[in-house]
Structure formats: C-alpha cells, structure tokens
Coordinates of C-alpha atoms and ligand atoms in Angstrom, one line a residue:
M15 CA -16.5 60.1 5.1
K16 CA -20.0 58.1 4.3
N17 CA -18.2 56.1 1.5
N18 CA -15.0 55.7 4.2
L19 CA -17.7 54.2 6.4
R20 CA -18.7 52.1 4.3
N21 CA -15.5 50.8 3.5
T22 CA -14.7 50.0 6.1
A23 CA -17.4 47.9 6.8
L24 CA -17.4 46.3 3.7
F25 CA -13.7 45.6 4.7
S26 CA -14.2 44.1 7.6
L27 CA -16.9 42.3 5.9
S28 CA -14.7 40.3 3.9
L29 CA -12.1 39.6 6.5
L30 CA -14.6 38.7 9.0
L31 CA -15.8 36.2 5.5
L32 CA -11.7 35.2 5.1
I33 CA -11.4 34.3 8.3
S34 CA -14.2 31.9 8.4
C35 CA -13.0 30.3 5.1
S36 CA -9.6 29.5 6.5
G37 CA -10.7 29.0 9.6
V38 CA -12.9 26.1 8.7
K39 CA -12.3 22.6 10.5
Q40 CA -12.0 19.6 8.5
D41 CA -13.0 16.6 9.6
V42 CA -9.9 14.6 8.6
S43 CA -6.8 15.7 7.2
F44 CA -5.2 13.8 5.4
F45 CA -1.5 13.6 4.9
I46 CA 0.4 11.6 1.4
Y47 CA 3.6 10.2 0.9
N48 CA 3.6 10.3 -3.4
E49 CA 0.7 11.6 -5.2
A50 CA 1.6 9.1 -7.5
D51 CA 1.3 5.3 -6.4
T52 CA -1.4 3.4 -7.4
F53 CA -2.0 1.5 -4.9
V54 CA -2.3 4.3 -2.3
S55 CA -4.8 6.3 -4.7
S56 CA -6.6 3.2 -5.2
L57 CA -7.4 3.7 -1.7
M58 CA -7.9 7.1 -1.4
N59 CA -10.8 7.3 -4.0
Q60 CA -12.0 4.8 -1.8
I61 CA -11.9 7.2 1.2
H62 CA -13.4 9.8 -0.3
S63 CA -16.9 7.5 -1.6
D64 CA -16.7 6.4 2.0
L65 CA -16.2 9.6 3.8
N66 CA -18.9 11.8 1.4
Q67 CA -21.1 8.8 2.8
K68 CA -20.6 9.5 6.4
G69 CA -20.8 13.4 5.4
K70 CA -17.6 14.2 7.1
S71 CA -14.9 16.9 5.3
F72 CA -11.5 16.5 5.0
D73 CA -8.6 17.6 2.5
I74 CA -5.8 16.1 1.3
S75 CA -1.7 17.7 1.3
Y76 CA 0.5 15.4 -1.0
A77 CA 4.8 14.9 -0.2
S78 CA 6.0 14.3 -3.2
L79 CA 8.1 11.5 -1.1
S80 CA 9.3 14.2 0.8
Q81 CA 9.1 13.7 4.7
V82 CA 10.7 17.5 5.1
T83 CA 7.1 18.8 3.0
Q84 CA 5.1 16.5 4.6
N85 CA 6.4 17.3 8.1
E86 CA 5.4 21.0 7.4
Q87 CA 2.4 19.9 6.5
L88 CA 1.7 18.6 9.9
A89 CA 3.1 21.0 11.5
Q90 CA 0.6 23.9 9.6
A91 CA -2.3 21.8 10.2
I92 CA -1.3 21.7 13.8
E93 CA -0.6 25.1 14.6
N94 CA -4.2 25.9 12.9
K95 CA -5.8 23.7 14.4
S96 CA -7.7 23.0 10.9
A97 CA -8.7 19.1 11.4
K98 CA -10.2 17.1 13.9
V99 CA -8.3 14.2 13.2
L100 CA -4.8 14.2 11.3
A101 CA -4.2 11.0 8.4
V102 CA -0.9 10.4 7.8
N103 CA 0.3 7.9 5.0
I104 CA 3.9 8.8 6.2
V105 CA 6.9 9.2 4.1
D106 CA 9.2 7.7 6.4
R107 CA 8.1 5.6 8.9
L108 CA 10.5 6.4 11.3
S109 CA 10.0 10.0 11.6
A110 CA 6.5 8.5 13.2
S111 CA 7.0 9.0 16.5
S112 CA 8.3 12.6 17.0
I113 CA 4.7 13.4 14.7
I114 CA 3.1 11.4 17.2
T115 CA 4.2 13.9 20.0
K116 CA 3.7 17.1 18.5
A117 CA 0.4 15.6 17.5
D118 CA -0.6 14.9 21.5
A119 CA 0.7 17.8 22.3
A120 CA -1.8 19.2 20.6
S121 CA -4.4 17.1 22.1
L122 CA -5.3 15.6 17.6
P123 CA -5.6 12.1 17.1
V124 CA -3.5 10.5 14.3
L125 CA -4.2 7.6 12.0
F126 CA -1.8 6.2 10.1
F127 CA -2.8 4.1 7.2
N128 CA -0.9 1.6 4.8
R129 CA 2.8 3.1 6.2
A130 CA 3.0 1.2 9.3
P131 CA 4.9 3.2 12.3
L132 CA 7.4 1.4 14.3
E133 CA 4.8 -0.4 16.9
E134 CA 6.4 1.1 19.8
D135 CA 6.3 4.6 18.5
L136 CA 2.8 4.1 18.3
L137 CA 2.1 2.0 21.1
A138 CA 3.6 5.1 23.5
G139 CA 1.3 7.8 21.3
K140 CA -2.4 8.9 23.5
S141 CA -4.6 8.4 20.5
A142 CA -2.7 7.1 17.5
Y143 CA -4.0 4.0 15.2
Y144 CA -2.7 2.3 12.2
V145 CA -4.7 0.4 9.7
G146 CA -2.6 -1.4 6.7
T147 CA -2.9 -4.6 4.8
D148 CA -1.3 -8.1 5.8
P149 CA 1.7 -8.3 4.2
T150 CA 2.8 -11.5 6.4
Y151 CA -0.3 -13.4 4.7
E152 CA 0.7 -12.1 1.6
G153 CA 3.9 -13.6 1.4
K154 CA 2.9 -16.4 2.7
A155 CA -0.1 -17.2 -0.4
Q156 CA 2.5 -16.0 -2.7
A157 CA 4.0 -19.0 -2.0
D158 CA 0.9 -21.0 -1.5
L159 CA -0.4 -19.9 -4.8
A160 CA 3.1 -20.9 -6.4
A161 CA 3.3 -24.0 -4.6
K162 CA -0.1 -25.2 -6.8
L163 CA 1.7 -25.2 -9.8
F164 CA 4.8 -26.1 -8.8
G165 CA 3.2 -29.5 -7.5
Y166 CA 5.0 -32.0 -4.4
P167 CA 8.9 -31.4 -3.2
S168 CA 9.5 -34.3 -3.7
S169 CA 8.4 -34.2 -7.3
L170 CA 8.8 -30.6 -8.9
S171 CA 6.1 -30.3 -12.0
S172 CA 9.0 -30.3 -15.4
T173 CA 6.9 -27.9 -17.1
Y174 CA 7.7 -25.2 -13.9
D175 CA 11.0 -26.9 -12.7
K176 CA 12.1 -25.9 -16.0
N177 CA 16.1 -27.4 -14.9
G178 CA 14.4 -30.9 -13.6
D179 CA 17.4 -30.0 -10.2
G180 CA 13.8 -30.0 -7.6
K181 CA 14.8 -26.5 -6.5
I182 CA 13.1 -23.5 -7.3
Q183 CA 15.0 -20.9 -9.0
L184 CA 13.5 -17.7 -7.7
V185 CA 13.2 -13.5 -8.4
I186 CA 12.2 -11.4 -6.1
L187 CA 11.3 -8.3 -6.6
K188 CA 11.0 -6.0 -3.5
G189 CA 9.3 -2.8 -2.7
E190 CA 11.2 0.8 -0.4
Q191 CA 13.6 -0.2 1.6
G192 CA 12.2 -0.4 4.6
H193 CA 9.0 -0.8 4.3
Q194 CA 7.1 -3.3 6.1
D195 CA 5.1 -4.3 3.4
T196 CA 8.3 -4.9 1.7
E197 CA 10.4 -6.8 4.7
L198 CA 7.9 -8.7 5.7
R199 CA 6.0 -10.4 1.9
S200 CA 9.8 -10.4 1.2
R201 CA 10.2 -12.7 4.1
Y202 CA 7.5 -14.6 4.4
C203 CA 7.4 -15.8 0.7
V204 CA 10.1 -17.8 1.1
T205 CA 10.0 -18.8 4.4
E206 CA 6.6 -20.1 2.9
L207 CA 8.1 -21.7 0.5
Y208 CA 10.8 -23.7 1.9
N209 CA 8.1 -24.3 5.1
L210 CA 6.0 -26.3 2.7
G211 CA 8.8 -28.1 1.7
Y212 CA 10.7 -26.5 -1.7
D213 CA 14.6 -26.3 -1.9
V214 CA 15.2 -22.9 -3.9
D215 CA 17.5 -20.9 -5.0
I216 CA 16.8 -17.4 -5.0
I217 CA 19.4 -16.2 -7.8
A218 CA 18.7 -12.5 -8.0
S219 CA 16.2 -9.8 -5.8
S220 CA 16.3 -5.8 -6.4
Y221 CA 14.7 -3.3 -5.1
A222 CA 12.8 -1.5 -7.2
N223 CA 10.8 1.1 -5.2
W224 CA 6.9 -0.2 -5.8
T225 CA 7.0 1.6 -9.8
K226 CA 6.7 -0.5 -13.1
E227 CA 9.5 2.3 -14.6
E228 CA 11.6 0.5 -12.1
G229 CA 10.6 -3.4 -12.3
Y230 CA 11.0 -3.0 -15.6
E231 CA 14.6 -2.3 -15.0
A232 CA 15.4 -4.4 -12.5
M233 CA 13.6 -7.0 -14.9
K234 CA 16.0 -5.8 -17.9
D235 CA 19.3 -6.9 -15.9
I236 CA 17.4 -9.9 -14.0
Y237 CA 16.9 -11.0 -17.1
E238 CA 20.0 -10.2 -19.0
K239 CA 21.8 -12.3 -16.8
Y240 CA 19.5 -14.9 -16.3
S241 CA 17.0 -15.6 -19.0
S242 CA 17.1 -19.4 -19.1
Q243 CA 17.0 -19.5 -15.5
I244 CA 14.3 -17.9 -14.7
E245 CA 11.3 -20.6 -13.5
L246 CA 9.2 -18.1 -10.6
V247 CA 9.1 -14.3 -10.0
F248 CA 7.8 -12.9 -7.0
C249 CA 6.7 -9.0 -6.9
N250 CA 5.8 -7.3 -3.4
N251 CA 3.4 -4.9 -5.8
D252 CA 1.4 -5.8 -9.0
D253 CA 2.7 -2.0 -10.6
M254 CA 6.2 -3.7 -10.3
A255 CA 5.0 -6.7 -11.6
V256 CA 3.1 -4.8 -14.7
G257 CA 6.5 -2.8 -15.4
A258 CA 8.8 -6.0 -15.3
L259 CA 6.4 -7.9 -17.6
N260 CA 6.5 -4.7 -19.7
Y261 CA 10.3 -5.2 -20.6
L262 CA 9.0 -8.9 -20.9
V263 CA 7.0 -8.6 -23.7
D264 CA 9.0 -6.2 -25.1
K265 CA 12.1 -8.7 -25.5
K266 CA 9.0 -11.3 -26.5
A267 CA 10.1 -13.6 -24.0
F268 CA 6.2 -12.5 -22.7
T269 CA 3.3 -12.6 -25.4
K270 CA -0.2 -10.9 -24.4
G271 CA -3.6 -12.6 -24.8
A272 CA -1.8 -16.2 -24.9
D273 CA -2.3 -18.7 -22.4
I274 CA -1.0 -18.4 -18.9
T275 CA 0.3 -21.6 -18.6
S276 CA 1.9 -21.2 -22.3
Q277 CA 4.6 -17.8 -20.7
P278 CA 8.0 -19.0 -20.0
F279 CA 7.3 -18.5 -16.3
P280 CA 5.4 -17.4 -13.6
V281 CA 4.8 -13.9 -11.9
I282 CA 2.7 -13.6 -9.2
G283 CA 1.7 -9.5 -7.5
V284 CA 0.4 -8.0 -4.2
D285 CA -2.4 -5.4 -4.7
A286 CA -5.1 -6.5 -7.5
T287 CA -5.3 -2.9 -8.4
N288 CA -7.2 -2.4 -12.0
I289 CA -3.8 -2.9 -13.8
G290 CA -2.6 -5.8 -12.3
I291 CA -6.0 -7.8 -12.9
S292 CA -5.6 -6.6 -16.6
Y293 CA -2.6 -7.9 -17.3
I294 CA -4.1 -11.6 -15.2
K295 CA -6.7 -11.1 -18.0
D296 CA -4.2 -10.6 -21.2
G297 CA -2.5 -14.0 -19.7
L298 CA 0.3 -12.6 -18.5
L299 CA 0.3 -12.3 -15.2
Y300 CA -0.1 -15.4 -13.2
G301 CA -2.0 -14.0 -10.2
T302 CA -1.9 -11.7 -7.0
I303 CA -2.9 -11.3 -3.6
K304 CA -5.1 -8.6 -2.7
N305 CA -4.0 -6.1 -1.1
D306 CA -7.7 -5.1 0.2
A307 CA -8.3 -1.0 -0.2
T308 CA -11.7 -1.6 -0.3
A309 CA -11.7 -2.8 3.3
Q310 CA -9.8 -1.2 4.5
A311 CA -10.9 2.1 2.9
K312 CA -13.7 1.1 5.4
A313 CA -11.5 0.8 9.5
I314 CA -9.7 3.9 8.1
A315 CA -13.9 6.3 7.6
E316 CA -14.7 4.2 10.6
F317 CA -12.0 5.4 13.5
I318 CA -12.3 8.8 11.5
S319 CA -15.6 9.3 12.3
Y320 CA -15.3 8.0 16.0
L321 CA -12.2 10.2 16.4
S322 CA -13.9 13.2 14.8
E323 CA -16.9 12.9 16.9
G324 CA -14.5 13.0 19.9
K325 CA -15.7 9.3 21.0
K326 CA -12.7 6.6 22.7
I327 CA -11.4 3.7 20.5
D328 CA -12.6 1.3 22.7
E329 CA -15.6 -2.4 22.5
S330 CA -18.2 0.1 21.0
F331 CA -16.0 0.5 18.0
P332 CA -16.6 -1.7 15.6
Y333 CA -13.0 -3.5 14.8
Y334 CA -12.2 -3.4 18.3
G335 CA -12.2 -6.9 18.3
Q336 CA -9.7 -7.0 15.1
M337 CA -7.6 -4.8 17.5
A338 CA -4.8 -7.2 19.2
D339 CA -2.4 -4.1 20.4
G340 CA -5.6 -2.0 20.7
R341 CA -4.3 0.3 17.8
T342 CA -4.1 -1.7 14.9
V343 CA -6.4 -3.4 12.0
S344 CA -5.0 -5.5 9.6
V345 CA -7.1 -6.6 7.1
K346 CA -7.0 -9.7 4.9
G347 CA -7.1 -10.1 1.4
I348 CA -7.8 -13.5 -1.2
T349 CA -5.5 -14.8 -3.7
I350 CA -6.8 -13.7 -7.6
T351 CA -6.5 -15.7 -10.6
K352 CA -8.1 -15.6 -14.1
K353 CA -10.7 -17.8 -12.4
D354 CA -11.3 -16.0 -10.2
I355 CA -12.3 -12.9 -12.3
T356 CA -15.3 -13.1 -13.9
E357 CA -16.0 -10.2 -16.7
Ligands
BGC408 C1 1.4 -1.5 -2.1 C2 1.9 -0.9 -3.0 C3 2.8 0.3 -2.3 C4 2.5 0.8 -1.4 C5 2.7 2.8 -0.7 C6 2.0 -1.1 -0.3 O1 0.8 -1.9 0.6 O2 1.5 -3.5 -1.6 O3 1.8 -1.2 -4.3 O4 2.7 1.2 -3.6 O5 1.3 0.3 -0.2 O6 3.5 2.3 0.5
CA409 CA1 14.2 -25.4 -11.6

C-alpha cells in the first residue's frame, strides 16, 4: 500500500514535470522553408546570437520545401500556444493569408521574414509584419556595377562589348519562380541598364532555384549554346553564381586565382554570403550586392522583443519611421567587389 502510494506520487510528479516541460512557452517559434538554404542559414545564425543577447527563448521547425509540412507545424504551435510570437519564413508566399487568419484567431502576432507575403494579406492581419531585403534596389545595383565596366552606352568598352555591336549580351540566372526577390531583382537589373542608356540583348535566362547545383546545370546548358556570345551574367543570388562559376572553372573557361579582368565576362551576384565573398577573393565572382543578414537579424530580433512582450508596434518601435506601410522593414545592402574586402 505504502509502495503503491509512493509510486502514484512519483508518477504524478513525473507527469507534472512532463507537462510543464512540454508546456514551456517560447518567446518565439521559427518556421523555416528549407534547412539547406545558404543565405537563410546565415540569417538564422545572426538571429540566434541576437536573441541570446536579448535573453529570448526560441525553437525552430524546418519545412524541407513543403508548405503542407509547414502548415502542420504552425497548426500545432497555434493549438498548443507554445510560443508568444510566430516567425515565419514561408514556403509558398501565397499561403500567408490563411496563416495570418489562424494566427489572428489565436491572438498571436506573426512576423514573416525573407519570403514576403502579398502586401494585401499582410495589411489584412491584426498583427502581421515582414522583414526582408530591398530586391528592387539590389537589381538596380547589379546594373550600376556592370555600368562601371561597360562604360558610356554610346562607346562601350571593347573589353566587355566583345562583339563590338554596341549592345550588352546578357544572361540572367533567376532564383525561384514567384519569390519576390527573384521577380524584382530580375526585372530591375534589366530596366536599370535601359535607364542608364544601354542597349541590352537578353540571350538566355533560367530559373535555378537559388542553388549551386541548379546554377551549375543552368550555366552548362546556356554555355553550351552561347559560350562566345556571353558578355555579362547577373545571378539573383551568390549560390547560383557559385554553381555557374564552378561549371565555368570545370570547363576551363574561368581560372581560379586569376585577375578578375582577365576572365571572359563578369558574373555578378546578390547576398555576400561567405562563399560569395570567397569567390570574389578568388577572382571568379566580379561582385555582389549585400543581402544584409546582420541588419535584417537585428530588425527581426527587435520585432520579437516587442511582440513577445505584448508591446505595440508604434512610434516607440525603433524601425517605425522606416515602415512606409506600418508593417514592413526592408534593409538595403551595399555593393561589394574585391577592393571592398580587407582580409
Ligand atoms: C536570397 C537567396 C535565398 C532566398 C531564400 C533571398 O533573399 O538572396 O539567397 O535563397 O532569399 O528565400
Ligand atoms: Ca555586345
């Protein structure tokens, strides 16, 4: 009898512990579209250290590119009320509206980042926000960097206008179809060249889903058809540029460690991830536009601080002045070429 009582008591105690452990409320739960994304991983590392500094607790769920998986993860977090804030790196941006509706119903604030919901969905939410980069600016900055090489539109440099036709023969490696950064970077890198007065001939463009592997394959297909015609390559991110350059090195068209001006044509990326920077140092990637993970992480951590403490995003919020729609913070990055890298 005594033993039984003791066992019951022990059992109740462990049950209690179990409940209280699983019931721990995080300040924020993260939902990440793909665990293998280079840029998002570097962003998460920054966020991790910013949140540690602020003493905020968090957990992370990965969706492996499946919106169905991410929806299940979110539904569980909402049902268990296991976090004060949901931070969503959404798989399919068109699913944001239903996520926002569910979060609203549970009175949970939701912060999207890196993968933007449609503006009307964001604005319809009671407490929905977005932190990302400025893809329009990045597209333009890629063109501005190329302009420095090609020179005056009326008298293009013969080093870069290799066929001397007065036009730029351009290749574009695009990220993921439907991603706001793909659409805007791809559009504005071209319109900016036109605005600057250049004549542009887009000889090929291909979606390579942000990855090195697909960047490699896309460049292989394009180079096999157009090798001698290519005068400039814009890539929506550094990983695809790295993949393309790996192909060009394997093909012995590009030489690692050579002077960048001796390569057959310039390749320009976006992100300034560690690997992107190392390809600039190796004389392979001409330059990149920084997708500023440090600054975005800071804004994300600030949102999480505010929202997890139940504070309103109003004039007191440090980024409020930059939020044109009251919901979005976009961070502009700088242009980086070899001369900007010190070590
Ligand atoms: C980055 C890409 C990344 C993508 C993921 C973009 O902003 O430039 O490198 O793969 O976000 O959503
Ligand atoms: Ca030309």
